[in-house]
């Protein structure tokens, strides 16, 4: 009997979310096809038919994850001052990294910070996602300088990199078991440095 036109017997978005968790916990290279298909509740032919390959599955999973992260970052960057934007960004990040409804840490870090040469494309995809967030931060901080919120001599690229480095470092610590309170305490210290850059 022909199967053309027959609807898939699974929710594609739901199985993609399950695959995301496997990649998040084990990284791209550590996520075996057996672990992926088991978590997704589908067989290998269905995985290949729907997503094409393991790499394409990861790309779909990361795109979905990154879209959620970008939405949260944009909400933070809409705050009325640079200080408020950075605080909202870092506090939301700390909360997200330690949330109970997904693995601790960040898919962007755990997914493939270190990959073998044949999988270098995965690391590049993740790095591009982080760079896009850093660029959005730098753009918001540039506006803060133009509006007189930050001092004219503020190095906005370095400040954006500082914020991202703290957030990414928090991801590593969260994955190793650091608590939300631990991360928020680091945010408190970082905000003192940010406050010093505000125009008086």
mmCIF file with all atom_site columns, C-alpha atoms in Angstrom:
data_model
loop_
_atom_site.group_PDB
_atom_site.id
_atom_site.type_symbol
_atom_site.label_atom_id
_atom_site.label_alt_id
_atom_site.label_comp_id
_atom_site.label_asym_id
_atom_site.label_entity_id
_atom_site.label_seq_id
_atom_site.pdbx_PDB_ins_code
_atom_site.Cartn_x
_atom_site.Cartn_y
_atom_site.Cartn_z
_atom_site.occupancy
_atom_site.B_iso_or_equiv
_atom_site.pdbx_formal_charge
_atom_site.auth_seq_id
_atom_site.auth_comp_id
_atom_site.auth_asym_id
_atom_site.auth_atom_id
_atom_site.pdbx_PDB_model_num
ATOM 1   C CA . UNK A 1 1   ? 0.000  0.000  0.000  1.00 0.00 ? 1   UNK A CA 1
ATOM 2   C CA . UNK A 1 2   ? 1.370  3.442  -0.883 1.00 0.00 ? 2   UNK A CA 1
ATOM 3   C CA . UNK A 1 3   ? 2.358  5.677  2.048  1.00 0.00 ? 3   UNK A CA 1
ATOM 4   C CA . UNK A 1 4   ? 2.492  8.871  -0.024 1.00 0.00 ? 4   UNK A CA 1
ATOM 5   C CA . UNK A 1 5   ? 0.560  11.613 1.704  1.00 0.00 ? 5   UNK A CA 1
ATOM 6   C CA . UNK A 1 6   ? 0.245  9.692  4.955  1.00 0.00 ? 6   UNK A CA 1
ATOM 7   C CA . UNK A 1 7   ? 0.829  12.058 7.903  1.00 0.00 ? 7   UNK A CA 1
ATOM 8   C CA . UNK A 1 8   ? 3.730  11.366 10.230 1.00 0.00 ? 8   UNK A CA 1
ATOM 9   C CA . UNK A 1 9   ? 2.767  9.463  13.346 1.00 0.00 ? 9   UNK A CA 1
ATOM 10  C CA . UNK A 1 10  ? 4.708  11.808 15.632 1.00 0.00 ? 10  UNK A CA 1
ATOM 11  C CA . UNK A 1 11  ? 4.864  15.479 16.583 1.00 0.00 ? 11  UNK A CA 1
ATOM 12  C CA . UNK A 1 12  ? 7.948  16.805 14.804 1.00 0.00 ? 12  UNK A CA 1
ATOM 13  C CA . UNK A 1 13  ? 8.441  19.739 17.197 1.00 0.00 ? 13  UNK A CA 1
ATOM 14  C CA . UNK A 1 14  ? 8.091  17.484 20.254 1.00 0.00 ? 14  UNK A CA 1
ATOM 15  C CA . UNK A 1 15  ? 10.701 15.000 19.017 1.00 0.00 ? 15  UNK A CA 1
ATOM 16  C CA . UNK A 1 16  ? 12.974 17.898 18.111 1.00 0.00 ? 16  UNK A CA 1
ATOM 17  C CA . UNK A 1 17  ? 12.747 19.145 21.699 1.00 0.00 ? 17  UNK A CA 1
ATOM 18  C CA . UNK A 1 18  ? 13.725 15.681 22.949 1.00 0.00 ? 18  UNK A CA 1
ATOM 19  C CA . UNK A 1 19  ? 16.696 15.599 20.590 1.00 0.00 ? 19  UNK A CA 1
ATOM 20  C CA . UNK A 1 20  ? 17.740 19.028 21.849 1.00 0.00 ? 20  UNK A CA 1
ATOM 21  C CA . UNK A 1 21  ? 17.940 17.683 25.400 1.00 0.00 ? 21  UNK A CA 1
ATOM 22  C CA . UNK A 1 22  ? 20.186 14.803 24.291 1.00 0.00 ? 22  UNK A CA 1
ATOM 23  C CA . UNK A 1 23  ? 22.542 17.181 22.474 1.00 0.00 ? 23  UNK A CA 1
ATOM 24  C CA . UNK A 1 24  ? 22.438 19.509 25.483 1.00 0.00 ? 24  UNK A CA 1
ATOM 25  C CA . UNK A 1 25  ? 23.418 16.740 27.902 1.00 0.00 ? 25  UNK A CA 1
ATOM 26  C CA . UNK A 1 26  ? 25.999 14.947 25.773 1.00 0.00 ? 26  UNK A CA 1
ATOM 27  C CA . UNK A 1 27  ? 27.184 17.435 23.159 1.00 0.00 ? 27  UNK A CA 1
ATOM 28  C CA . UNK A 1 28  ? 27.036 16.820 19.419 1.00 0.00 ? 28  UNK A CA 1
ATOM 29  C CA . UNK A 1 29  ? 29.714 14.132 19.294 1.00 0.00 ? 29  UNK A CA 1
ATOM 30  C CA . UNK A 1 30  ? 28.611 12.468 22.528 1.00 0.00 ? 30  UNK A CA 1
ATOM 31  C CA . UNK A 1 31  ? 25.005 12.129 21.368 1.00 0.00 ? 31  UNK A CA 1
ATOM 32  C CA . UNK A 1 32  ? 24.784 8.727  19.687 1.00 0.00 ? 32  UNK A CA 1
ATOM 33  C CA . UNK A 1 33  ? 22.090 7.904  17.162 1.00 0.00 ? 33  UNK A CA 1
ATOM 34  C CA . UNK A 1 34  ? 20.823 5.239  19.544 1.00 0.00 ? 34  UNK A CA 1
ATOM 35  C CA . UNK A 1 35  ? 20.443 7.794  22.348 1.00 0.00 ? 35  UNK A CA 1
ATOM 36  C CA . UNK A 1 36  ? 18.762 10.241 19.995 1.00 0.00 ? 36  UNK A CA 1
ATOM 37  C CA . UNK A 1 37  ? 16.249 7.809  18.518 1.00 0.00 ? 37  UNK A CA 1
ATOM 38  C CA . UNK A 1 38  ? 15.482 6.389  21.955 1.00 0.00 ? 38  UNK A CA 1
ATOM 39  C CA . UNK A 1 39  ? 14.762 9.830  23.409 1.00 0.00 ? 39  UNK A CA 1
ATOM 40  C CA . UNK A 1 40  ? 12.820 10.922 20.320 1.00 0.00 ? 40  UNK A CA 1
ATOM 41  C CA . UNK A 1 41  ? 10.760 7.731  20.229 1.00 0.00 ? 41  UNK A CA 1
ATOM 42  C CA . UNK A 1 42  ? 11.382 7.177  16.519 1.00 0.00 ? 42  UNK A CA 1
ATOM 43  C CA . UNK A 1 43  ? 13.570 4.817  14.490 1.00 0.00 ? 43  UNK A CA 1
ATOM 44  C CA . UNK A 1 44  ? 16.573 5.737  12.385 1.00 0.00 ? 44  UNK A CA 1
ATOM 45  C CA . UNK A 1 45  ? 14.733 5.678  9.029  1.00 0.00 ? 45  UNK A CA 1
ATOM 46  C CA . UNK A 1 46  ? 12.202 8.152  10.447 1.00 0.00 ? 46  UNK A CA 1
ATOM 47  C CA . UNK A 1 47  ? 14.994 10.373 11.757 1.00 0.00 ? 47  UNK A CA 1
ATOM 48  C CA . UNK A 1 48  ? 16.710 10.429 8.377  1.00 0.00 ? 48  UNK A CA 1
ATOM 49  C CA . UNK A 1 49  ? 13.457 10.910 6.472  1.00 0.00 ? 49  UNK A CA 1
ATOM 50  C CA . UNK A 1 50  ? 12.390 13.824 8.654  1.00 0.00 ? 50  UNK A CA 1
ATOM 51  C CA . UNK A 1 51  ? 15.652 15.588 9.487  1.00 0.00 ? 51  UNK A CA 1
ATOM 52  C CA . UNK A 1 52  ? 18.105 14.312 6.873  1.00 0.00 ? 52  UNK A CA 1
ATOM 53  C CA . UNK A 1 53  ? 21.129 13.539 9.050  1.00 0.00 ? 53  UNK A CA 1
ATOM 54  C CA . UNK A 1 54  ? 22.450 13.869 12.571 1.00 0.00 ? 54  UNK A CA 1
ATOM 55  C CA . UNK A 1 55  ? 24.128 17.156 11.643 1.00 0.00 ? 55  UNK A CA 1
ATOM 56  C CA . UNK A 1 56  ? 20.930 18.537 10.113 1.00 0.00 ? 56  UNK A CA 1
ATOM 57  C CA . UNK A 1 57  ? 18.997 17.427 13.184 1.00 0.00 ? 57  UNK A CA 1
ATOM 58  C CA . UNK A 1 58  ? 21.441 19.332 15.387 1.00 0.00 ? 58  UNK A CA 1
ATOM 59  C CA . UNK A 1 59  ? 21.158 22.412 13.184 1.00 0.00 ? 59  UNK A CA 1
ATOM 60  C CA . UNK A 1 60  ? 17.372 22.320 13.515 1.00 0.00 ? 60  UNK A CA 1
ATOM 61  C CA . UNK A 1 61  ? 17.602 21.791 17.272 1.00 0.00 ? 61  UNK A CA 1
ATOM 62  C CA . UNK A 1 62  ? 20.054 24.655 17.743 1.00 0.00 ? 62  UNK A CA 1
ATOM 63  C CA . UNK A 1 63  ? 18.057 27.020 15.514 1.00 0.00 ? 63  UNK A CA 1
ATOM 64  C CA . UNK A 1 64  ? 14.973 26.374 17.641 1.00 0.00 ? 64  UNK A CA 1
ATOM 65  C CA . UNK A 1 65  ? 16.960 26.832 20.848 1.00 0.00 ? 65  UNK A CA 1
ATOM 66  C CA . UNK A 1 66  ? 18.704 29.973 19.595 1.00 0.00 ? 66  UNK A CA 1
ATOM 67  C CA . UNK A 1 67  ? 15.416 31.559 18.554 1.00 0.00 ? 67  UNK A CA 1
ATOM 68  C CA . UNK A 1 68  ? 14.185 31.191 22.134 1.00 0.00 ? 68  UNK A CA 1
ATOM 69  C CA . UNK A 1 69  ? 17.428 32.626 23.496 1.00 0.00 ? 69  UNK A CA 1
ATOM 70  C CA . UNK A 1 70  ? 17.340 35.570 21.090 1.00 0.00 ? 70  UNK A CA 1
ATOM 71  C CA . UNK A 1 71  ? 13.785 36.384 22.125 1.00 0.00 ? 71  UNK A CA 1
ATOM 72  C CA . UNK A 1 72  ? 14.866 36.509 25.781 1.00 0.00 ? 72  UNK A CA 1
ATOM 73  C CA . UNK A 1 73  ? 17.927 38.616 24.939 1.00 0.00 ? 73  UNK A CA 1
ATOM 74  C CA . UNK A 1 74  ? 15.857 41.095 22.954 1.00 0.00 ? 74  UNK A CA 1
ATOM 75  C CA . UNK A 1 75  ? 13.495 41.521 25.888 1.00 0.00 ? 75  UNK A CA 1
ATOM 76  C CA . UNK A 1 76  ? 16.470 42.339 28.124 1.00 0.00 ? 76  UNK A CA 1
ATOM 77  C CA . UNK A 1 77  ? 18.006 44.753 25.624 1.00 0.00 ? 77  UNK A CA 1
ATOM 78  C CA . UNK A 1 78  ? 14.732 46.695 25.434 1.00 0.00 ? 78  UNK A CA 1
ATOM 79  C CA . UNK A 1 79  ? 15.306 47.946 28.985 1.00 0.00 ? 79  UNK A CA 1
ATOM 80  C CA . UNK A 1 80  ? 15.642 51.741 29.209 1.00 0.00 ? 80  UNK A CA 1
ATOM 81  C CA . UNK A 1 81  ? 19.295 51.900 30.324 1.00 0.00 ? 81  UNK A CA 1
ATOM 82  C CA . UNK A 1 82  ? 22.494 49.989 29.647 1.00 0.00 ? 82  UNK A CA 1
ATOM 83  C CA . UNK A 1 83  ? 22.739 48.998 33.298 1.00 0.00 ? 83  UNK A CA 1
ATOM 84  C CA . UNK A 1 84  ? 19.153 47.694 33.339 1.00 0.00 ? 84  UNK A CA 1
ATOM 85  C CA . UNK A 1 85  ? 19.669 45.863 30.033 1.00 0.00 ? 85  UNK A CA 1
ATOM 86  C CA . UNK A 1 86  ? 22.854 44.144 31.202 1.00 0.00 ? 86  UNK A CA 1
ATOM 87  C CA . UNK A 1 87  ? 21.312 43.263 34.550 1.00 0.00 ? 87  UNK A CA 1
ATOM 88  C CA . UNK A 1 88  ? 18.204 41.795 32.901 1.00 0.00 ? 88  UNK A CA 1
ATOM 89  C CA . UNK A 1 89  ? 20.366 39.863 30.414 1.00 0.00 ? 89  UNK A CA 1
ATOM 90  C CA . UNK A 1 90  ? 22.663 38.366 33.052 1.00 0.00 ? 90  UNK A CA 1
ATOM 91  C CA . UNK A 1 91  ? 19.962 37.594 35.597 1.00 0.00 ? 91  UNK A CA 1
ATOM 92  C CA . UNK A 1 92  ? 17.716 35.964 32.998 1.00 0.00 ? 92  UNK A CA 1
ATOM 93  C CA . UNK A 1 93  ? 20.729 33.995 31.769 1.00 0.00 ? 93  UNK A CA 1
ATOM 94  C CA . UNK A 1 94  ? 21.565 32.789 35.290 1.00 0.00 ? 94  UNK A CA 1
ATOM 95  C CA . UNK A 1 95  ? 17.954 31.751 35.825 1.00 0.00 ? 95  UNK A CA 1
ATOM 96  C CA . UNK A 1 96  ? 17.825 29.930 32.494 1.00 0.00 ? 96  UNK A CA 1
ATOM 97  C CA . UNK A 1 97  ? 21.113 28.118 33.031 1.00 0.00 ? 97  UNK A CA 1
ATOM 98  C CA . UNK A 1 98  ? 19.823 26.649 36.282 1.00 0.00 ? 98  UNK A CA 1
ATOM 99  C CA . UNK A 1 99  ? 16.177 26.055 35.349 1.00 0.00 ? 99  UNK A CA 1
ATOM 100 C CA . UNK A 1 100 ? 14.767 22.681 36.344 1.00 0.00 ? 100 UNK A CA 1
ATOM 101 C CA . UNK A 1 101 ? 12.911 21.966 33.090 1.00 0.00 ? 101 UNK A CA 1
ATOM 102 C CA . UNK A 1 102 ? 16.017 21.291 30.988 1.00 0.00 ? 102 UNK A CA 1
ATOM 103 C CA . UNK A 1 103 ? 19.647 20.223 31.456 1.00 0.00 ? 103 UNK A CA 1
ATOM 104 C CA . UNK A 1 104 ? 21.824 22.654 33.398 1.00 0.00 ? 104 UNK A CA 1
ATOM 105 C CA . UNK A 1 105 ? 24.027 24.966 31.389 1.00 0.00 ? 105 UNK A CA 1
ATOM 106 C CA . UNK A 1 106 ? 23.679 26.071 27.787 1.00 0.00 ? 106 UNK A CA 1
ATOM 107 C CA . UNK A 1 107 ? 23.310 24.120 24.537 1.00 0.00 ? 107 UNK A CA 1
ATOM 108 C CA . UNK A 1 108 ? 25.509 26.688 22.810 1.00 0.00 ? 108 UNK A CA 1
ATOM 109 C CA . UNK A 1 109 ? 28.401 25.770 25.133 1.00 0.00 ? 109 UNK A CA 1
ATOM 110 C CA . UNK A 1 110 ? 27.807 22.077 25.795 1.00 0.00 ? 110 UNK A CA 1
ATOM 111 C CA . UNK A 1 111 ? 26.732 21.336 22.244 1.00 0.00 ? 111 UNK A CA 1
ATOM 112 C CA . UNK A 1 112 ? 30.140 21.444 20.649 1.00 0.00 ? 112 UNK A CA 1
ATOM 113 C CA . UNK A 1 113 ? 32.710 23.749 22.182 1.00 0.00 ? 113 UNK A CA 1
ATOM 114 C CA . UNK A 1 114 ? 35.326 21.100 21.391 1.00 0.00 ? 114 UNK A CA 1
ATOM 115 C CA . UNK A 1 115 ? 34.724 19.040 18.248 1.00 0.00 ? 115 UNK A CA 1
ATOM 116 C CA . UNK A 1 116 ? 36.963 16.874 16.115 1.00 0.00 ? 116 UNK A CA 1
ATOM 117 C CA . UNK A 1 117 ? 38.081 18.420 12.793 1.00 0.00 ? 117 UNK A CA 1
ATOM 118 C CA . UNK A 1 118 ? 35.410 16.588 10.790 1.00 0.00 ? 118 UNK A CA 1
ATOM 119 C CA . UNK A 1 119 ? 32.735 18.231 12.928 1.00 0.00 ? 119 UNK A CA 1
ATOM 120 C CA . UNK A 1 120 ? 34.258 21.725 12.990 1.00 0.00 ? 120 UNK A CA 1
ATOM 121 C CA . UNK A 1 121 ? 31.111 23.021 11.294 1.00 0.00 ? 121 UNK A CA 1
ATOM 122 C CA . UNK A 1 122 ? 29.140 22.352 14.476 1.00 0.00 ? 122 UNK A CA 1
ATOM 123 C CA . UNK A 1 123 ? 31.478 24.505 16.569 1.00 0.00 ? 123 UNK A CA 1
ATOM 124 C CA . UNK A 1 124 ? 31.248 27.219 13.921 1.00 0.00 ? 124 UNK A CA 1
ATOM 125 C CA . UNK A 1 125 ? 27.436 27.216 14.031 1.00 0.00 ? 125 UNK A CA 1
ATOM 126 C CA . UNK A 1 126 ? 27.455 27.570 17.799 1.00 0.00 ? 126 UNK A CA 1
ATOM 127 C CA . UNK A 1 127 ? 30.129 30.272 17.735 1.00 0.00 ? 127 UNK A CA 1
ATOM 128 C CA . UNK A 1 128 ? 28.103 32.221 15.176 1.00 0.00 ? 128 UNK A CA 1
ATOM 129 C CA . UNK A 1 129 ? 25.076 32.095 17.454 1.00 0.00 ? 129 UNK A CA 1
ATOM 130 C CA . UNK A 1 130 ? 27.074 33.455 20.383 1.00 0.00 ? 130 UNK A CA 1
ATOM 131 C CA . UNK A 1 131 ? 28.640 36.137 18.175 1.00 0.00 ? 131 UNK A CA 1
ATOM 132 C CA . UNK A 1 132 ? 25.197 37.288 17.041 1.00 0.00 ? 132 UNK A CA 1
ATOM 133 C CA . UNK A 1 133 ? 24.117 37.776 20.642 1.00 0.00 ? 133 UNK A CA 1
ATOM 134 C CA . UNK A 1 134 ? 27.332 39.658 21.432 1.00 0.00 ? 134 UNK A CA 1
ATOM 135 C CA . UNK A 1 135 ? 26.784 41.912 18.411 1.00 0.00 ? 135 UNK A CA 1
ATOM 136 C CA . UNK A 1 136 ? 23.250 42.702 19.598 1.00 0.00 ? 136 UNK A CA 1
ATOM 137 C CA . UNK A 1 137 ? 24.650 43.639 23.013 1.00 0.00 ? 137 UNK A CA 1
ATOM 138 C CA . UNK A 1 138 ? 27.304 45.881 21.440 1.00 0.00 ? 138 UNK A CA 1
ATOM 139 C CA . UNK A 1 139 ? 24.657 47.595 19.332 1.00 0.00 ? 139 UNK A CA 1
ATOM 140 C CA . UNK A 1 140 ? 22.533 48.298 22.411 1.00 0.00 ? 140 UNK A CA 1
ATOM 141 C CA . UNK A 1 141 ? 25.556 49.646 24.308 1.00 0.00 ? 141 UNK A CA 1
ATOM 142 C CA . UNK A 1 142 ? 26.509 51.880 21.377 1.00 0.00 ? 142 UNK A CA 1
ATOM 143 C CA . UNK A 1 143 ? 23.049 53.398 21.595 1.00 0.00 ? 143 UNK A CA 1
ATOM 144 C CA . UNK A 1 144 ? 23.585 53.920 25.321 1.00 0.00 ? 144 UNK A CA 1
ATOM 145 C CA . UNK A 1 145 ? 26.745 55.938 24.595 1.00 0.00 ? 145 UNK A CA 1
ATOM 146 C CA . UNK A 1 146 ? 24.938 57.975 21.929 1.00 0.00 ? 146 UNK A CA 1
ATOM 147 C CA . UNK A 1 147 ? 22.119 58.710 24.373 1.00 0.00 ? 147 UNK A CA 1
ATOM 148 C CA . UNK A 1 148 ? 24.520 59.834 27.098 1.00 0.00 ? 148 UNK A CA 1
ATOM 149 C CA . UNK A 1 149 ? 23.743 56.854 29.316 1.00 0.00 ? 149 UNK A CA 1
ATOM 150 C CA . UNK A 1 150 ? 27.312 55.489 29.209 1.00 0.00 ? 150 UNK A CA 1
ATOM 151 C CA . UNK A 1 151 ? 30.541 57.473 29.199 1.00 0.00 ? 151 UNK A CA 1
ATOM 152 C CA . UNK A 1 152 ? 31.836 58.538 25.781 1.00 0.00 ? 152 UNK A CA 1
ATOM 153 C CA . UNK A 1 153 ? 35.048 56.566 26.274 1.00 0.00 ? 153 UNK A CA 1
ATOM 154 C CA . UNK A 1 154 ? 33.240 53.275 26.951 1.00 0.00 ? 154 UNK A CA 1
ATOM 155 C CA . UNK A 1 155 ? 34.617 50.434 24.805 1.00 0.00 ? 155 UNK A CA 1
ATOM 156 C CA . UNK A 1 156 ? 31.259 48.926 23.895 1.00 0.00 ? 156 UNK A CA 1
ATOM 157 C CA . UNK A 1 157 ? 32.750 45.911 22.124 1.00 0.00 ? 157 UNK A CA 1
ATOM 158 C CA . UNK A 1 158 ? 34.858 45.036 25.163 1.00 0.00 ? 158 UNK A CA 1
ATOM 159 C CA . UNK A 1 159 ? 31.898 45.562 27.492 1.00 0.00 ? 159 UNK A CA 1
ATOM 160 C CA . UNK A 1 160 ? 29.684 43.331 25.348 1.00 0.00 ? 160 UNK A CA 1
ATOM 161 C CA . UNK A 1 161 ? 32.419 40.690 25.328 1.00 0.00 ? 161 UNK A CA 1
ATOM 162 C CA . UNK A 1 162 ? 32.726 40.957 29.118 1.00 0.00 ? 162 UNK A CA 1
ATOM 163 C CA . UNK A 1 163 ? 28.997 40.354 29.550 1.00 0.00 ? 163 UNK A CA 1
ATOM 164 C CA . UNK A 1 164 ? 29.063 37.388 27.170 1.00 0.00 ? 164 UNK A CA 1
ATOM 165 C CA . UNK A 1 165 ? 32.180 35.923 28.794 1.00 0.00 ? 165 UNK A CA 1
ATOM 166 C CA . UNK A 1 166 ? 30.454 36.030 32.172 1.00 0.00 ? 166 UNK A CA 1
ATOM 167 C CA . UNK A 1 167 ? 27.299 34.444 30.786 1.00 0.00 ? 167 UNK A CA 1
ATOM 168 C CA . UNK A 1 168 ? 29.257 31.722 28.967 1.00 0.00 ? 168 UNK A CA 1
ATOM 169 C CA . UNK A 1 169 ? 31.413 31.066 32.035 1.00 0.00 ? 169 UNK A CA 1
ATOM 170 C CA . UNK A 1 170 ? 28.242 30.730 34.065 1.00 0.00 ? 170 UNK A CA 1
ATOM 171 C CA . UNK A 1 171 ? 27.075 28.066 31.613 1.00 0.00 ? 171 UNK A CA 1
ATOM 172 C CA . UNK A 1 172 ? 30.167 25.989 32.361 1.00 0.00 ? 172 UNK A CA 1
ATOM 173 C CA . UNK A 1 173 ? 29.735 26.416 36.108 1.00 0.00 ? 173 UNK A CA 1
ATOM 174 C CA . UNK A 1 174 ? 26.003 25.625 35.970 1.00 0.00 ? 174 UNK A CA 1
ATOM 175 C CA . UNK A 1 175 ? 26.703 22.413 34.073 1.00 0.00 ? 175 UNK A CA 1
ATOM 176 C CA . UNK A 1 176 ? 29.195 21.500 36.814 1.00 0.00 ? 176 UNK A CA 1
ATOM 177 C CA . UNK A 1 177 ? 26.570 22.017 39.518 1.00 0.00 ? 177 UNK A CA 1
ATOM 178 C CA . UNK A 1 178 ? 26.763 25.700 40.509 1.00 0.00 ? 178 UNK A CA 1
ATOM 179 C CA . UNK A 1 179 ? 23.508 26.966 41.987 1.00 0.00 ? 179 UNK A CA 1
ATOM 180 C CA . UNK A 1 180 ? 21.384 29.857 40.796 1.00 0.00 ? 180 UNK A CA 1
ATOM 181 C CA . UNK A 1 181 ? 22.432 31.782 43.916 1.00 0.00 ? 181 UNK A CA 1
ATOM 182 C CA . UNK A 1 182 ? 26.105 31.239 43.046 1.00 0.00 ? 182 UNK A CA 1
ATOM 183 C CA . UNK A 1 183 ? 25.610 32.696 39.578 1.00 0.00 ? 183 UNK A CA 1
ATOM 184 C CA . UNK A 1 184 ? 23.517 35.620 40.762 1.00 0.00 ? 184 UNK A CA 1
ATOM 185 C CA . UNK A 1 185 ? 26.245 36.525 43.278 1.00 0.00 ? 185 UNK A CA 1
ATOM 186 C CA . UNK A 1 186 ? 28.691 36.829 40.370 1.00 0.00 ? 186 UNK A CA 1
ATOM 187 C CA . UNK A 1 187 ? 26.192 39.034 38.537 1.00 0.00 ? 187 UNK A CA 1
ATOM 188 C CA . UNK A 1 188 ? 26.092 41.335 41.580 1.00 0.00 ? 188 UNK A CA 1
ATOM 189 C CA . UNK A 1 189 ? 29.854 41.865 41.323 1.00 0.00 ? 189 UNK A CA 1
ATOM 190 C CA . UNK A 1 190 ? 29.764 42.394 37.546 1.00 0.00 ? 190 UNK A CA 1
ATOM 191 C CA . UNK A 1 191 ? 27.076 45.054 37.912 1.00 0.00 ? 191 UNK A CA 1
ATOM 192 C CA . UNK A 1 192 ? 29.389 47.090 40.145 1.00 0.00 ? 192 UNK A CA 1
ATOM 193 C CA . UNK A 1 193 ? 31.800 47.342 37.222 1.00 0.00 ? 193 UNK A CA 1
ATOM 194 C CA . UNK A 1 194 ? 28.984 48.270 34.850 1.00 0.00 ? 194 UNK A CA 1
ATOM 195 C CA . UNK A 1 195 ? 27.754 50.941 37.251 1.00 0.00 ? 195 UNK A CA 1
ATOM 196 C CA . UNK A 1 196 ? 31.181 52.580 37.195 1.00 0.00 ? 196 UNK A CA 1
ATOM 197 C CA . UNK A 1 197 ? 30.786 53.174 33.440 1.00 0.00 ? 197 UNK A CA 1
ATOM 198 C CA . UNK A 1 198 ? 27.555 55.098 33.762 1.00 0.00 ? 198 UNK A CA 1
ATOM 199 C CA . UNK A 1 199 ? 27.735 58.799 33.095 1.00 0.00 ? 199 UNK A CA 1
ATOM 200 C CA . UNK A 1 200 ? 27.393 60.747 36.313 1.00 0.00 ? 200 UNK A CA 1
#
